[in-house]
mmCIF file of C-alpha atoms in Angstrom:
data_model
loop_
_atom_site.group_PDB
_atom_site.id
_atom_site.type_symbol
_atom_site.label_atom_id
_atom_site.label_comp_id
_atom_site.label_asym_id
_atom_site.label_seq_id
_atom_site.Cartn_x
_atom_site.Cartn_y
_atom_site.Cartn_z
ATOM 1 C CA MET A 18 0.000 0.000 0.000
ATOM 2 C CA PHE A 19 1.313 3.433 -0.978
ATOM 3 C CA PRO A 20 2.272 5.459 2.132
ATOM 4 C CA SER A 21 0.651 8.658 0.910
ATOM 5 C CA ARG A 22 0.778 10.453 4.265
ATOM 6 C CA ALA A 23 4.532 9.875 4.625
ATOM 7 C CA PHE A 24 5.172 11.128 1.084
ATOM 8 C CA GLU A 25 2.989 14.191 1.494
ATOM 9 C CA ASP A 26 4.567 15.062 4.840
ATOM 10 C CA ALA A 27 8.079 14.742 3.370
ATOM 11 C CA ILE A 28 7.236 16.918 0.358
ATOM 12 C CA ARG A 29 5.529 19.650 2.378
ATOM 13 C CA ASN A 30 8.253 19.612 5.036
ATOM 14 C CA GLU A 31 10.995 20.001 2.440
ATOM 15 C CA ILE A 32 9.185 22.863 0.714
ATOM 16 C CA ARG A 33 8.675 24.607 4.063
ATOM 17 C CA SER A 34 12.352 24.144 4.975
ATOM 18 C CA ALA A 35 13.544 25.420 1.595
ATOM 19 C CA VAL A 36 11.375 28.528 1.847
ATOM 20 C CA ASN A 37 12.664 29.232 5.361
ATOM 21 C CA ASP A 38 16.281 28.822 4.177
ATOM 22 C CA ARG A 39 15.909 31.417 1.411
ATOM 23 C CA PRO A 40 18.320 34.307 1.900
ATOM 24 C CA VAL A 41 15.837 36.795 0.430
ATOM 25 C CA PRO A 42 12.049 36.640 0.161
ATOM 26 C CA ARG A 43 10.546 35.379 -3.067
ATOM 27 C CA ALA A 44 9.506 38.099 -5.508
ATOM 28 C CA ALA A 45 5.824 38.243 -6.480
ATOM 29 C CA TRP A 46 6.559 37.147 -10.067
ATOM 30 C CA GLU A 47 8.533 34.046 -8.995
ATOM 31 C CA PRO A 48 6.846 30.637 -8.754
ATOM 32 C CA GLU A 49 5.999 29.515 -5.239
ATOM 33 C CA VAL A 50 7.965 26.299 -5.802
ATOM 34 C CA ASP A 51 10.940 26.927 -8.079
ATOM 35 C CA SER A 52 13.641 24.603 -9.406
ATOM 36 C CA LEU A 53 15.902 25.035 -6.379
ATOM 37 C CA VAL A 54 13.117 23.968 -4.054
ATOM 38 C CA MET A 55 12.259 21.050 -6.342
ATOM 39 C CA VAL A 56 15.846 19.798 -6.259
ATOM 40 C CA ARG A 57 15.542 19.541 -2.488
ATOM 41 C CA VAL A 58 12.158 17.796 -2.745
ATOM 42 C CA VAL A 59 13.442 15.285 -5.299
ATOM 43 C CA LEU A 60 16.576 14.527 -3.279
ATOM 44 C CA ARG A 61 14.512 13.999 -0.131
ATOM 45 C CA ILE A 62 12.093 11.615 -1.887
ATOM 46 C CA GLU A 63 14.925 9.692 -3.520
ATOM 47 C CA GLU A 64 16.874 9.395 -0.268
ATOM 48 C CA GLU A 65 13.976 8.682 2.087
ATOM 49 C CA PHE A 66 11.892 6.388 -0.128
ATOM 50 C CA ALA A 67 14.441 5.028 -2.634
ATOM 51 C CA LEU A 68 12.418 6.197 -5.639
ATOM 52 C CA ASN A 69 14.183 7.738 -8.613
ATOM 53 C CA LEU A 70 11.987 10.555 -9.821
ATOM 54 C CA PRO A 71 12.145 11.451 -13.530
ATOM 55 C CA ASP A 72 13.603 14.767 -14.632
ATOM 56 C CA ASP A 73 10.223 15.898 -15.919
ATOM 57 C CA VAL A 74 8.618 15.848 -12.455
ATOM 58 C CA MET A 75 8.904 19.628 -12.475
ATOM 59 C CA PRO A 76 7.459 21.707 -15.284
ATOM 60 C CA ALA A 77 9.469 24.539 -16.778
ATOM 61 C CA GLY A 78 8.797 27.632 -14.730
ATOM 62 C CA GLY A 79 8.080 25.741 -11.505
ATOM 63 C CA PHE A 80 4.787 25.458 -9.654
ATOM 64 C CA SER A 81 2.555 28.406 -8.888
ATOM 65 C CA SER A 82 1.310 26.781 -5.669
ATOM 66 C CA VAL A 83 2.491 24.308 -3.055
ATOM 67 C CA ASP A 84 -0.709 22.269 -3.422
ATOM 68 C CA HIS A 85 -0.191 21.864 -7.171
ATOM 69 C CA CYS A 86 3.398 20.786 -6.562
ATOM 70 C CA VAL A 87 2.377 18.265 -3.899
ATOM 71 C CA ALA A 88 -0.374 16.787 -6.090
ATOM 72 C CA THR A 89 1.950 16.425 -9.089
ATOM 73 C CA VAL A 90 4.842 14.905 -7.155
ATOM 74 C CA MET A 91 2.488 12.601 -5.237
ATOM 75 C CA GLN A 92 0.988 11.295 -8.483
ATOM 76 C CA THR A 93 4.450 10.571 -9.895
ATOM 77 C CA CYS A 94 5.507 8.865 -6.658
ATOM 78 C CA ARG A 95 2.322 6.798 -6.554
ATOM 79 C CA GLU A 96 2.907 5.575 -10.122
ATOM 80 C CA LEU A 97 6.566 4.734 -9.465
ATOM 81 C CA TRP A 98 5.684 3.003 -6.191
ATOM 82 C CA LYS A 99 3.163 0.792 -7.964
ATOM 83 C CA VAL A 100 5.657 -0.157 -10.694
ATOM 84 C CA ASN A 101 8.454 -0.882 -8.204
ATOM 85 C CA GLN A 102 6.469 -3.059 -5.827
ATOM 86 C CA PRO A 103 7.131 -6.777 -6.212
ATOM 87 C CA ALA A 104 4.264 -8.807 -7.570
ATOM 88 C CA THR A 105 2.527 -10.793 -4.880
ATOM 89 C CA GLU A 106 0.986 -14.182 -5.351
ATOM 90 C CA GLU A 107 -2.487 -14.812 -4.064
ATOM 91 C CA VAL A 108 -2.959 -18.235 -2.546
#
């Protein structure tokens, strides 16, 4: 079973940490979740859950909202999780 809560918590926590670590506040025209934040999210997912996320997990220009980012990354993780789970035999 896909641990959706653990994935969502990790993604949101990493975004929150990245935003807090920013040396200067984000300008109004910048995406809420930019490529630098996404690098941190991807590294956290890959390290914590041993999933290799594809390069196209982030659209050009970033994400305009945290919720959109979380939904997109969660969907990718869910698909990869399903593919990487060993097949089980029913007896």
